[in-house]
Short mmCIF file of C-alpha atoms and ligand atoms in Angstrom, two decimals:
data_model
loop_
_atom_site.label_atom_id
_atom_site.label_comp_id
_atom_site.label_asym_id
_atom_site.label_seq_id
_atom_site.Cartn_x
_atom_site.Cartn_y
_atom_site.Cartn_z
CA MET A 225 -7.98 -100.06 11.50
CA LEU A 226 -8.20 -96.88 9.42
CA PRO A 227 -6.25 -96.97 6.15
CA LEU A 228 -2.95 -95.11 6.37
CA ASP A 229 -2.50 -91.64 4.92
CA LYS A 230 -0.71 -91.85 1.53
CA ASP A 231 2.44 -90.28 2.99
CA GLN A 232 2.53 -92.80 5.81
CA GLN A 233 2.38 -95.86 3.59
CA THR A 234 5.54 -97.81 2.89
CA ILE A 235 6.67 -97.39 -0.72
CA CYS A 236 8.86 -99.43 -3.03
CA ALA A 237 10.26 -99.09 -6.55
CA LEU A 238 13.03 -100.16 -8.88
CA ALA A 239 15.83 -97.57 -8.41
CA THR A 240 18.03 -98.64 -11.34
CA PRO A 241 17.11 -98.50 -15.05
CA ALA A 242 14.65 -101.13 -16.22
CA GLY A 243 16.16 -103.97 -18.23
CA ALA A 244 18.96 -106.49 -17.91
CA GLY A 245 22.20 -105.59 -16.10
CA ALA A 246 24.79 -106.94 -13.69
CA ILE A 247 22.65 -105.91 -10.74
CA SER A 248 19.41 -104.03 -10.13
CA VAL A 249 18.41 -102.21 -6.95
CA VAL A 250 14.94 -102.15 -5.47
CA ARG A 251 14.24 -99.51 -2.87
CA ILE A 252 11.78 -99.59 0.00
CA SER A 253 10.99 -96.84 2.49
CA GLY A 254 8.49 -96.28 5.30
CA ASP A 255 7.53 -97.42 8.78
CA GLN A 256 6.97 -100.99 7.67
CA ALA A 257 10.15 -101.29 5.61
CA LYS A 258 12.07 -103.33 8.18
CA ASP A 259 9.19 -105.73 8.92
CA ILE A 260 8.56 -106.26 5.22
CA ILE A 261 12.25 -106.99 4.57
CA LEU A 262 12.35 -109.47 7.44
CA ALA A 263 9.22 -111.18 6.13
CA ALA A 264 10.60 -111.35 2.57
CA CYS A 265 14.03 -112.53 3.72
CA PRO A 266 13.42 -115.14 6.42
CA GLY A 267 17.19 -115.63 6.77
CA LEU A 268 17.44 -112.19 8.38
CA LYS A 269 14.71 -112.81 10.93
CA ASN A 270 16.95 -113.85 13.78
CA LYS A 271 19.61 -111.29 12.99
CA ASN A 272 19.54 -107.96 14.69
CA ILE A 273 19.92 -105.97 11.48
CA GLU A 274 21.81 -102.71 11.88
CA SER A 275 21.72 -99.46 9.96
CA HIS A 276 24.17 -99.01 7.06
CA LYS A 277 25.12 -102.67 7.02
CA ALA A 278 24.74 -104.99 4.05
CA TYR A 279 23.36 -108.52 4.45
CA PHE A 280 23.70 -111.32 1.93
CA THR A 281 20.52 -113.41 2.04
CA LYS A 282 17.74 -115.08 0.03
CA LEU A 283 14.55 -113.26 -0.85
CA LYS A 284 11.60 -115.66 -0.95
CA ASN A 285 8.01 -115.72 -2.18
CA ASP A 286 4.98 -116.61 -0.06
CA LYS A 287 5.55 -120.32 -0.75
CA ASN A 288 9.04 -120.03 0.72
CA GLU A 289 10.59 -120.49 -2.74
CA ASN A 290 13.69 -118.48 -3.63
CA ILE A 291 13.16 -115.43 -5.86
CA ASP A 292 16.85 -114.49 -5.84
CA GLU A 293 20.00 -114.23 -3.76
CA VAL A 294 20.21 -110.59 -2.74
CA VAL A 295 22.19 -108.10 -0.69
CA VAL A 296 19.99 -106.01 1.61
CA THR A 297 21.39 -102.72 2.88
CA TYR A 298 19.33 -101.38 5.73
CA PHE A 299 19.06 -97.73 6.81
CA ALA A 300 17.36 -96.88 10.10
CA ASP A 301 14.93 -93.96 10.30
CA HIS A 302 16.58 -90.52 10.57
CA LYS A 303 19.71 -92.06 9.05
CA SER A 304 18.43 -92.68 5.53
CA TYR A 305 17.96 -90.67 2.31
CA THR A 306 14.24 -90.32 2.97
CA GLY A 307 14.63 -89.91 6.72
CA GLU A 308 12.46 -93.01 7.13
CA SER A 309 13.35 -96.60 7.84
CA SER A 310 14.42 -97.92 4.45
CA ALA A 311 16.40 -100.54 2.56
CA GLU A 312 18.04 -101.15 -0.78
CA ILE A 313 17.80 -104.65 -2.18
CA SER A 314 20.54 -105.45 -4.70
CA CYS A 315 19.54 -108.39 -6.87
CA HIS A 316 20.59 -109.90 -10.21
CA GLY A 317 19.71 -107.48 -12.98
CA ASN A 318 16.90 -109.41 -14.62
CA PRO A 319 13.50 -107.72 -15.08
CA LEU A 320 11.74 -111.00 -14.21
CA ILE A 321 13.48 -110.99 -10.82
CA THR A 322 12.85 -107.32 -10.03
CA GLU A 323 9.19 -107.73 -10.93
CA LYS A 324 8.88 -110.74 -8.61
CA ILE A 325 10.61 -108.85 -5.78
CA LEU A 326 8.32 -105.85 -6.21
CA ASN A 327 5.27 -108.15 -6.27
CA ARG A 328 6.45 -109.77 -3.05
CA LEU A 329 6.93 -106.38 -1.38
CA HIS A 330 3.43 -105.34 -2.53
CA GLN A 331 2.02 -108.56 -1.12
CA LEU A 332 3.62 -107.72 2.23
CA GLY A 333 2.08 -104.23 2.35
CA ALA A 334 4.30 -101.81 0.40
CA ARG A 335 2.81 -99.85 -2.48
CA SER A 336 4.47 -98.60 -5.69
CA ALA A 337 6.17 -95.24 -5.22
CA ASP A 338 5.10 -92.23 -7.29
CA ARG A 339 7.58 -90.22 -9.36
CA GLY A 340 10.22 -88.67 -7.10
CA GLU A 341 8.43 -89.88 -3.98
CA PHE A 342 11.64 -90.93 -2.19
CA THR A 343 13.03 -87.42 -2.68
CA TYR A 344 9.63 -85.92 -1.79
CA ARG A 345 9.79 -87.78 1.51
CA ALA A 346 13.37 -86.59 2.09
CA PHE A 347 12.03 -83.05 1.71
CA MET A 348 9.01 -83.64 3.96
CA ASN A 349 11.34 -85.11 6.61
CA ASP A 350 13.66 -82.07 6.46
CA LYS A 351 16.59 -84.01 5.00
CA ILE A 352 16.81 -81.55 2.08
CA ASP A 353 15.11 -78.33 0.98
CA LEU A 354 13.38 -77.76 -2.35
CA VAL A 355 16.48 -76.28 -4.02
CA GLN A 356 18.33 -79.48 -3.13
CA ALA A 357 15.39 -81.64 -4.30
CA GLU A 358 15.60 -79.96 -7.70
CA ALA A 359 19.35 -80.51 -7.66
CA VAL A 360 18.86 -84.28 -7.24
CA LEU A 361 17.20 -84.34 -10.65
CA SER A 362 19.91 -82.13 -12.16
CA VAL A 363 22.66 -84.41 -10.84
CA ILE A 364 21.01 -87.41 -12.50
CA GLU A 365 20.43 -85.58 -15.76
CA SER A 366 23.70 -83.64 -16.07
CA GLN A 367 25.26 -84.27 -19.45
CA THR A 368 28.51 -82.37 -19.07
CA GLU A 369 31.23 -82.11 -16.42
CA ASN A 370 30.38 -78.48 -15.72
CA ALA A 371 26.64 -79.12 -15.41
CA LEU A 372 27.45 -81.89 -12.94
CA LYS A 373 29.74 -79.61 -10.89
CA VAL A 374 27.02 -76.98 -10.59
CA SER A 375 24.33 -79.55 -9.75
CA LEU A 376 26.49 -81.11 -7.04
CA ARG A 377 27.06 -77.66 -5.58
CA GLN A 378 23.31 -77.13 -5.44
CA LEU A 379 22.82 -80.57 -3.88
CA GLU A 380 25.40 -79.84 -1.18
CA GLY A 381 23.27 -76.88 -0.21
CA LYS A 382 25.55 -74.04 -1.39
CA THR A 383 22.80 -72.38 -3.45
CA SER A 384 20.30 -72.88 -0.62
CA LYS A 385 22.75 -71.13 1.71
CA GLU A 386 22.61 -68.01 -0.48
CA PHE A 387 18.81 -68.02 -0.49
CA LEU A 388 18.81 -68.66 3.28
CA ALA A 389 21.04 -65.60 3.80
CA ILE A 390 18.62 -63.51 1.72
CA GLU A 391 15.67 -64.89 3.70
CA SER A 392 17.35 -64.07 6.99
CA GLU A 393 18.14 -60.49 5.93
CA MET A 394 14.54 -60.04 4.77
CA ILE A 395 13.24 -61.28 8.11
CA TRP A 396 15.52 -58.79 9.91
CA CYS A 397 14.17 -55.93 7.78
CA LEU A 398 10.58 -57.09 8.22
CA ALA A 399 10.97 -57.31 12.00
CA HIS A 400 12.29 -53.73 12.15
CA ILE A 401 9.59 -52.39 9.85
CA GLU A 402 6.97 -54.12 11.96
CA ALA A 403 8.58 -52.75 15.12
CA SER A 404 7.76 -49.26 13.94
CA ILE A 405 4.10 -50.28 13.60
CA ASP A 406 3.97 -51.64 17.10
CA PHE A 407 6.41 -49.76 19.34
CA SER A 408 5.75 -52.23 22.09
CA THR A 409 7.60 -55.02 20.20
CA GLU A 410 10.09 -56.11 22.79
CA GLY A 411 13.81 -55.80 22.35
CA LEU A 412 13.76 -54.11 18.94
CA ASP A 413 14.75 -50.51 18.43
CA VAL A 414 13.25 -48.64 15.54
CA VAL A 415 16.11 -48.69 13.09
CA ASP A 416 17.18 -45.74 10.98
CA GLN A 417 15.34 -45.72 7.64
CA ASN A 418 18.60 -45.29 5.68
CA ILE A 419 20.03 -48.45 7.20
CA LEU A 420 16.90 -50.33 6.13
CA ILE A 421 17.17 -48.95 2.61
CA GLN A 422 20.85 -49.94 2.41
CA LYS A 423 20.07 -53.47 3.59
CA LEU A 424 17.21 -53.83 1.13
CA LYS A 425 19.33 -52.56 -1.74
CA LYS A 426 21.93 -55.19 -0.89
CA ILE A 427 19.20 -57.87 -0.88
CA LYS A 428 18.06 -56.61 -4.28
CA GLN A 429 21.63 -56.85 -5.56
CA ASP A 430 22.01 -60.42 -4.27
CA LEU A 431 18.73 -61.40 -5.89
CA GLN A 432 19.77 -59.80 -9.17
CA LYS A 433 22.96 -61.88 -9.09
CA MET A 434 20.89 -65.06 -8.76
CA ILE A 435 18.55 -63.93 -11.56
CA ASP A 436 21.47 -63.12 -13.86
CA SER A 437 23.03 -66.51 -13.17
CA HIS A 438 19.99 -68.27 -14.62
CA LYS A 439 21.01 -67.60 -18.21
CA SER A 440 24.26 -69.51 -17.73
CA GLY A 441 22.58 -72.04 -15.44
CA LYS A 442 19.93 -72.84 -18.03
CA ILE A 443 22.43 -73.13 -20.86
CA LEU A 444 24.60 -75.36 -18.71
CA LYS A 445 21.63 -77.61 -17.96
CA ASP A 446 19.84 -77.69 -21.31
CA GLY A 447 22.69 -76.83 -23.67
CA LEU A 448 23.31 -73.87 -25.96
CA LYS A 449 21.14 -74.03 -29.05
CA ILE A 450 22.58 -72.72 -32.30
CA VAL A 451 20.80 -72.68 -35.64
CA PHE A 452 22.37 -72.31 -39.07
CA THR A 453 20.37 -70.24 -41.48
CA GLY A 454 21.02 -68.50 -44.78
CA GLN A 455 20.44 -68.93 -48.50
CA PRO A 456 20.65 -72.37 -50.15
CA ASN A 457 24.02 -73.87 -51.02
CA VAL A 458 26.15 -71.60 -48.80
CA GLY A 459 27.48 -74.54 -46.73
CA LYS A 460 25.19 -74.72 -43.69
CA SER A 461 25.03 -78.51 -43.69
CA SER A 462 28.79 -78.76 -44.26
CA LEU A 463 29.36 -76.59 -41.17
CA LEU A 464 26.95 -78.68 -39.09
CA ASN A 465 28.82 -81.84 -40.08
CA GLN A 466 32.13 -80.28 -39.04
CA ILE A 467 30.73 -79.22 -35.67
CA VAL A 468 29.25 -82.59 -34.77
CA GLU A 469 32.22 -84.37 -36.35
CA LYS A 470 30.14 -86.76 -38.46
CA GLU A 471 28.25 -86.82 -41.74
CA LYS A 472 24.91 -86.02 -40.12
CA ALA A 473 23.41 -83.90 -42.92
CA ILE A 474 23.42 -84.58 -46.67
CA VAL A 475 25.72 -82.22 -48.57
CA THR A 476 25.44 -81.74 -52.34
CA GLU A 477 26.13 -78.95 -54.78
CA ILE A 478 22.37 -78.77 -55.51
CA ALA A 479 20.68 -75.74 -53.93
CA GLY A 480 17.77 -76.84 -51.75
CA THR A 481 19.32 -80.09 -50.48
CA THR A 482 18.23 -79.71 -46.85
CA ARG A 483 14.50 -79.55 -46.30
CA ASP A 484 13.86 -80.75 -42.76
CA VAL A 485 15.41 -79.41 -39.58
CA ILE A 486 18.40 -81.56 -38.68
CA GLU A 487 19.38 -81.53 -35.02
CA SER A 488 22.50 -82.93 -33.44
CA ALA A 489 24.63 -82.20 -30.40
CA THR A 490 28.25 -81.97 -29.38
CA ILE A 491 30.21 -81.12 -26.24
CA TYR A 492 32.71 -78.28 -26.31
CA ASN A 493 34.71 -77.00 -23.32
CA GLY A 494 32.26 -78.62 -20.92
CA LEU A 495 29.20 -77.09 -22.60
CA LYS A 496 26.56 -79.02 -24.47
CA ILE A 497 25.91 -77.44 -27.85
CA ILE A 498 22.74 -78.34 -29.72
CA VAL A 499 23.22 -77.65 -33.43
CA CYS A 500 20.39 -77.32 -35.95
CA ASP A 501 20.70 -77.18 -39.70
CA THR A 502 17.77 -75.88 -41.69
CA ALA A 503 16.52 -75.49 -45.26
CA GLY A 504 18.14 -72.67 -47.22
CA LEU A 505 15.91 -69.60 -47.30
CA ARG A 506 14.55 -68.70 -50.73
CA GLU A 507 11.27 -68.12 -52.55
CA THR A 508 10.18 -71.50 -53.83
CA LYS A 509 7.20 -73.16 -55.49
CA ASP A 510 8.27 -76.61 -54.30
CA VAL A 511 5.71 -77.60 -51.62
CA VAL A 512 8.18 -79.59 -49.52
CA GLU A 513 10.91 -76.96 -49.66
CA LYS A 514 8.38 -74.28 -48.79
CA ILE A 515 7.47 -76.10 -45.58
CA GLY A 516 11.20 -76.49 -44.89
CA VAL A 517 11.73 -72.73 -45.22
CA GLU A 518 8.88 -72.02 -42.77
CA LYS A 519 10.33 -74.56 -40.31
CA SER A 520 13.73 -72.97 -40.74
CA LEU A 521 12.45 -69.56 -39.59
CA LEU A 522 10.64 -71.08 -36.61
CA GLU A 523 13.75 -72.99 -35.57
CA ALA A 524 15.92 -69.87 -35.76
CA ALA A 525 13.51 -68.04 -33.47
CA SER A 526 13.98 -70.62 -30.70
CA ALA A 527 17.79 -70.61 -30.81
CA ASP A 528 20.16 -68.94 -28.34
CA ILE A 529 22.37 -67.95 -31.23
CA CYS A 530 21.46 -67.72 -34.92
CA ILE A 531 24.36 -68.28 -37.29
CA TYR A 532 23.72 -66.55 -40.58
CA VAL A 533 25.84 -68.18 -43.29
CA PHE A 534 26.60 -66.58 -46.65
CA ASP A 535 29.06 -67.24 -49.46
CA ALA A 536 32.24 -65.23 -48.84
CA SER A 537 32.95 -65.02 -52.56
CA ALA A 538 29.56 -63.38 -53.19
CA GLY A 539 29.55 -61.24 -50.04
CA ILE A 540 26.31 -60.03 -48.48
CA THR A 541 23.90 -59.78 -51.40
CA LYS A 542 20.62 -57.86 -51.61
CA ASP A 543 18.75 -61.12 -50.90
CA ASP A 544 20.93 -61.68 -47.83
CA GLU A 545 20.15 -58.18 -46.57
CA LYS A 546 16.41 -58.88 -46.73
CA LEU A 547 16.84 -62.19 -44.91
CA ILE A 548 19.19 -60.75 -42.30
CA LEU A 549 16.73 -58.03 -41.36
CA ASN A 550 14.12 -60.72 -40.78
CA ILE A 551 16.20 -62.70 -38.28
CA PRO A 552 14.19 -62.84 -35.05
CA ASN A 553 17.17 -63.44 -32.73
CA LYS A 554 18.98 -60.95 -30.55
CA LYS A 555 22.23 -62.77 -30.93
CA VAL A 556 23.49 -63.34 -34.45
CA LEU A 557 26.85 -64.56 -35.65
CA PHE A 558 27.67 -63.91 -39.32
CA VAL A 559 29.71 -66.54 -41.09
CA ALA A 560 31.27 -65.83 -44.46
CA ASN A 561 31.76 -69.44 -45.54
CA LYS A 562 33.76 -70.76 -48.52
CA SER A 563 36.47 -68.19 -47.80
CA ASP A 564 38.93 -70.72 -49.31
CA LYS A 565 37.60 -69.48 -52.64
CA LEU A 566 39.03 -66.02 -51.93
CA ALA A 567 42.65 -65.28 -52.73
CA PRO A 568 44.49 -64.01 -49.59
CA HIS A 569 44.88 -60.50 -51.01
CA VAL A 570 41.10 -60.29 -51.66
CA LEU A 571 40.19 -61.53 -48.19
CA LEU A 572 41.08 -58.32 -46.35
CA GLY A 573 39.08 -56.12 -48.73
CA SER A 574 36.14 -58.48 -48.57
CA ARG A 575 36.20 -58.37 -44.77
CA THR A 576 36.19 -54.56 -44.77
CA GLU A 577 33.33 -54.43 -47.22
CA THR A 578 31.25 -56.98 -45.31
CA THR A 579 31.87 -55.18 -42.02
CA LYS A 580 30.63 -51.94 -43.62
CA LYS A 581 27.47 -53.66 -44.85
CA LEU A 582 26.80 -55.09 -41.40
CA GLN A 583 27.38 -51.65 -39.89
CA SER A 584 24.71 -50.18 -42.10
CA LEU A 585 22.34 -53.07 -41.33
CA ALA A 586 23.01 -52.51 -37.64
CA GLN A 587 21.47 -49.07 -37.99
CA GLU A 588 18.16 -50.77 -38.78
CA LYS A 589 18.66 -53.56 -36.26
CA PRO A 590 20.89 -52.37 -33.42
CA CYS A 591 21.44 -55.87 -32.05
CA PHE A 592 23.76 -56.69 -34.98
CA ASP A 593 27.35 -56.40 -33.98
CA GLN A 594 29.67 -56.14 -36.96
CA ASN A 595 32.39 -57.73 -34.82
CA ASN A 596 30.43 -60.97 -34.79
CA LEU A 597 31.79 -61.87 -38.19
CA LEU A 598 33.89 -64.92 -39.03
CA PHE A 599 35.47 -65.86 -42.33
CA LEU A 600 35.56 -69.66 -42.48
CA SER A 601 35.81 -72.59 -44.77
CA ALA A 602 33.70 -75.63 -44.03
CA LEU A 603 36.27 -77.66 -45.98
CA ASP A 604 38.82 -76.93 -43.26
CA GLN A 605 38.43 -78.90 -40.00
CA SER A 606 39.68 -75.95 -37.94
CA CYS A 607 36.35 -74.18 -38.63
CA ARG A 608 34.87 -76.22 -35.75
CA ASP A 609 37.20 -74.68 -33.17
CA GLN A 610 36.89 -71.19 -34.63
CA LEU A 611 33.09 -71.33 -34.54
CA LEU A 612 32.68 -72.97 -31.15
CA LEU A 613 35.31 -70.80 -29.49
CA ASN A 614 33.45 -67.72 -30.63
CA ILE A 615 30.05 -69.06 -29.57
CA THR A 616 31.16 -70.11 -26.09
CA ALA A 617 33.40 -67.11 -25.41
CA GLU A 618 31.02 -65.51 -22.92
CA PHE A 619 31.04 -68.66 -20.75
CA LYS A 620 34.82 -69.00 -20.75
CA ASN A 621 35.37 -67.20 -17.48
CA LEU A 622 32.54 -68.78 -15.55
CA ASP A 623 33.86 -70.42 -12.43
CA PHE A 624 31.63 -73.49 -12.40
CA LEU A 625 33.11 -74.78 -9.16
CA ASN A 626 32.51 -71.67 -7.14
CA GLU A 627 29.62 -69.77 -8.61
CA SER A 628 26.07 -70.46 -7.57
CA LEU A 629 24.03 -70.71 -10.72
CA ILE A 630 20.32 -71.26 -10.66
CA SER A 631 19.22 -73.64 -13.37
CA SER A 632 15.60 -74.12 -12.34
CA ALA A 633 12.93 -72.02 -14.06
CA ARG A 634 10.92 -72.12 -10.84
CA GLN A 635 13.73 -70.57 -8.79
CA PHE A 636 14.29 -68.00 -11.53
CA GLU A 637 10.64 -66.87 -11.60
CA MET A 638 10.40 -66.72 -7.80
CA SER A 639 13.65 -64.73 -7.58
CA GLN A 640 12.25 -62.27 -10.12
CA ASN A 641 9.06 -61.90 -8.06
CA ALA A 642 11.12 -61.32 -4.92
CA GLU A 643 13.40 -58.78 -6.61
CA LEU A 644 10.43 -56.81 -7.93
CA ALA A 645 8.79 -56.77 -4.50
CA VAL A 646 12.03 -55.65 -2.79
CA SER A 647 12.39 -52.82 -5.36
CA ASN A 648 8.88 -51.73 -4.42
CA VAL A 649 9.73 -51.85 -0.71
CA VAL A 650 12.70 -49.52 -1.33
CA LEU A 651 10.49 -47.12 -3.30
CA GLU A 652 7.81 -47.18 -0.61
CA LEU A 653 10.37 -46.47 2.11
CA GLU A 654 11.82 -43.58 0.11
CA GLN A 655 8.32 -42.18 -0.36
CA ASN A 656 7.57 -42.63 3.35
CA ALA A 657 4.62 -44.94 2.75
CA GLY A 658 2.92 -46.39 5.83
CA SER A 659 4.88 -49.08 7.64
CA GLU A 660 1.99 -51.52 7.52
CA PHE A 661 1.81 -51.13 3.77
CA ILE A 662 5.59 -51.58 3.38
CA ALA A 663 5.57 -54.65 5.63
CA GLN A 664 2.93 -56.21 3.41
CA THR A 665 5.05 -55.72 0.27
CA LEU A 666 8.10 -57.18 2.00
CA LYS A 667 6.09 -60.18 3.16
CA GLY A 668 5.35 -60.87 -0.51
CA ALA A 669 9.08 -60.90 -1.30
CA LEU A 670 9.79 -63.12 1.69
CA LEU A 671 7.10 -65.59 0.61
CA SER A 672 8.77 -65.98 -2.81
CA ILE A 673 12.09 -66.87 -1.17
CA GLN A 674 10.34 -69.26 1.20
CA LYS A 675 8.68 -70.92 -1.77
CA ILE A 676 12.08 -71.36 -3.45
CA LEU A 677 13.45 -73.14 -0.39
CA GLY A 678 10.21 -74.98 0.36
CA HIS A 679 9.75 -73.22 3.70
CA SER A 680 6.33 -72.48 2.29
CA PHE A 681 4.75 -74.83 -0.24
CA ASP A 682 1.49 -76.00 -1.75
CA ASP A 683 0.37 -78.79 -4.10
CA GLN A 684 1.17 -76.70 -7.16
CA ILE A 685 4.78 -76.18 -6.08
CA MET A 686 5.21 -79.85 -5.17
CA ASP A 687 3.78 -80.86 -8.50
CA ARG A 688 6.14 -78.60 -10.40
CA VAL A 689 9.22 -79.83 -8.56
CA PHE A 690 8.50 -83.56 -8.60
CA LYS A 691 6.65 -84.10 -11.89
CA GLU A 692 9.89 -84.49 -13.86
CA PHE A 693 11.37 -87.10 -11.55
CA CYS A 694 11.50 -90.75 -12.45
CA ILE A 695 9.94 -93.45 -10.29
CA GLY A 696 12.42 -94.83 -7.77
CA LYS A 697 14.19 -91.50 -7.10
N1 GTP B 184 34.81 -74.39 -51.58
C1 GTP B 184 33.95 -74.61 -50.62
N2 GTP B 184 32.87 -75.34 -50.85
C2 GTP B 184 32.00 -75.55 -49.84
C3 GTP B 184 32.25 -75.03 -48.54
N3 GTP B 184 31.22 -75.38 -47.74
C4 GTP B 184 30.38 -76.10 -48.50
N4 GTP B 184 30.85 -76.19 -49.77
C5 GTP B 184 30.20 -76.87 -50.88
O1 GTP B 184 29.00 -76.17 -51.19
C6 GTP B 184 27.96 -77.07 -51.58
C7 GTP B 184 26.73 -76.84 -50.71
O2 GTP B 184 27.04 -77.21 -49.40
P1 GTP B 184 25.91 -77.56 -48.35
O3 GTP B 184 26.59 -77.77 -47.05
O4 GTP B 184 25.03 -78.65 -48.83
O5 GTP B 184 25.10 -76.20 -48.35
P2 GTP B 184 23.71 -75.84 -47.63
O6 GTP B 184 23.80 -74.42 -47.23
O7 GTP B 184 23.43 -76.82 -46.58
O8 GTP B 184 22.67 -75.99 -48.83
P3 GTP B 184 21.09 -76.24 -48.74
O9 GTP B 184 20.87 -77.45 -47.94
O10 GTP B 184 20.74 -76.46 -50.17
O11 GTP B 184 20.47 -75.03 -48.19
C8 GTP B 184 28.55 -78.45 -51.48
O12 GTP B 184 28.99 -78.86 -52.76
C9 GTP B 184 29.73 -78.29 -50.54
O13 GTP B 184 30.75 -79.22 -50.72
C10 GTP B 184 33.44 -74.26 -48.33
O14 GTP B 184 33.73 -73.74 -47.24
N5 GTP B 184 34.25 -74.10 -49.41
MG1 MG B 185 21.89 -78.13 -46.34
#
């Protein structure tokens, strides 16, 4: 007999985390799943096992010795996660037991599953599309309530539905453009060019909405990264400690205390916030501190928001000005820390003066917004709320339950490709380019959407989607 194609082999894997626990679950899927289960669990042999039913039985080795008492839940083909005949074996959560069970399944003909292979098979058997396959991973990895809500929405197919609607509109446009190439195409009238342009502009708009949603989607999935920077001793580490609500970084009155990048995370209003504290920026001969300063600049460059901290009692000094103009980020929040040192009647004047300085700096770097200025005191616990409220303000009105956000970089890139191609189609129509030429451009856009959904795929796409999965999913 010829060996089976890899995709036709029966696969098995541990589906729960490795290690000890109350129970562990081993999964098996493929044509031979039922036969293998019956061979491993002789007690089930004379039972007519039914789909979606759980059976308490003994799983035995080839010498008919017990490996463990287990519960086998069987799923018939077409009615399972993978679409294939499959089963979940719940056993006692001991790694020795799960290893023995897997060995027994291997002995009976199942092989170890690759990363994400159960989900891959669900995709190949049309149980889910690629957007949903990516959502499976997001659901497992979601670290906040909001991220979970969005991932579940994607898994239910709500995001796919929006891409499907775009695909269907594109196909309609393509059919009508092609009809004007071949007038003999049955049943299709040549549609007015303006109607086509309107439809394509709407498609472009819908795609733009998906593209725009990626920023929030990504932040929801990976967290919002903020980095504290500024001169030594201004209170960066004290602010980090307040935000993460623990003494994560060393605080002393000695300038140059922090040398390495210190990273920690917190959750605020359903958003994960990754906070980094860095070495104070100054000219230094100290070798270690020098490296810290270089790291500090690199870290700031990779942040979503850079928080520039300075001493409120000193205001923005000449040294600060130089450093501020070197900030690589588009989004900067200025924090005048230690404002407890200012008497209330001085505070107002200090704010006006600082705002003026930022206004003049904004002339050199237009991305600075003088309104992004907070007077805080790291000695006061309320600085956490004030800072985080400001940082997360733009996400406050996001309706995580109802909006379709795309969190996958792959979907984002493909949507951008599609949007660009649709823009070109509109231009070509307006310039009365040849229909064959226009159809070709539109086919490019359509292909991008089909790649998002997995209606068209190749090894590279499969690799990108499934490489991050764990084994057993
Ligand atoms: N009065 C007052 N003191 C503060 C405040 N924030 C920090 N300090 C003090 O300022 C000193 C320096 O604080 P750090 O948090 O270590 O400052 P840093 O910016 O991390 O310093 P480097 O790591 O050296 O760059 C410590 O003695 C803090 O207690 C504040 O808001 N008000
Ligand atoms: Mg520090």
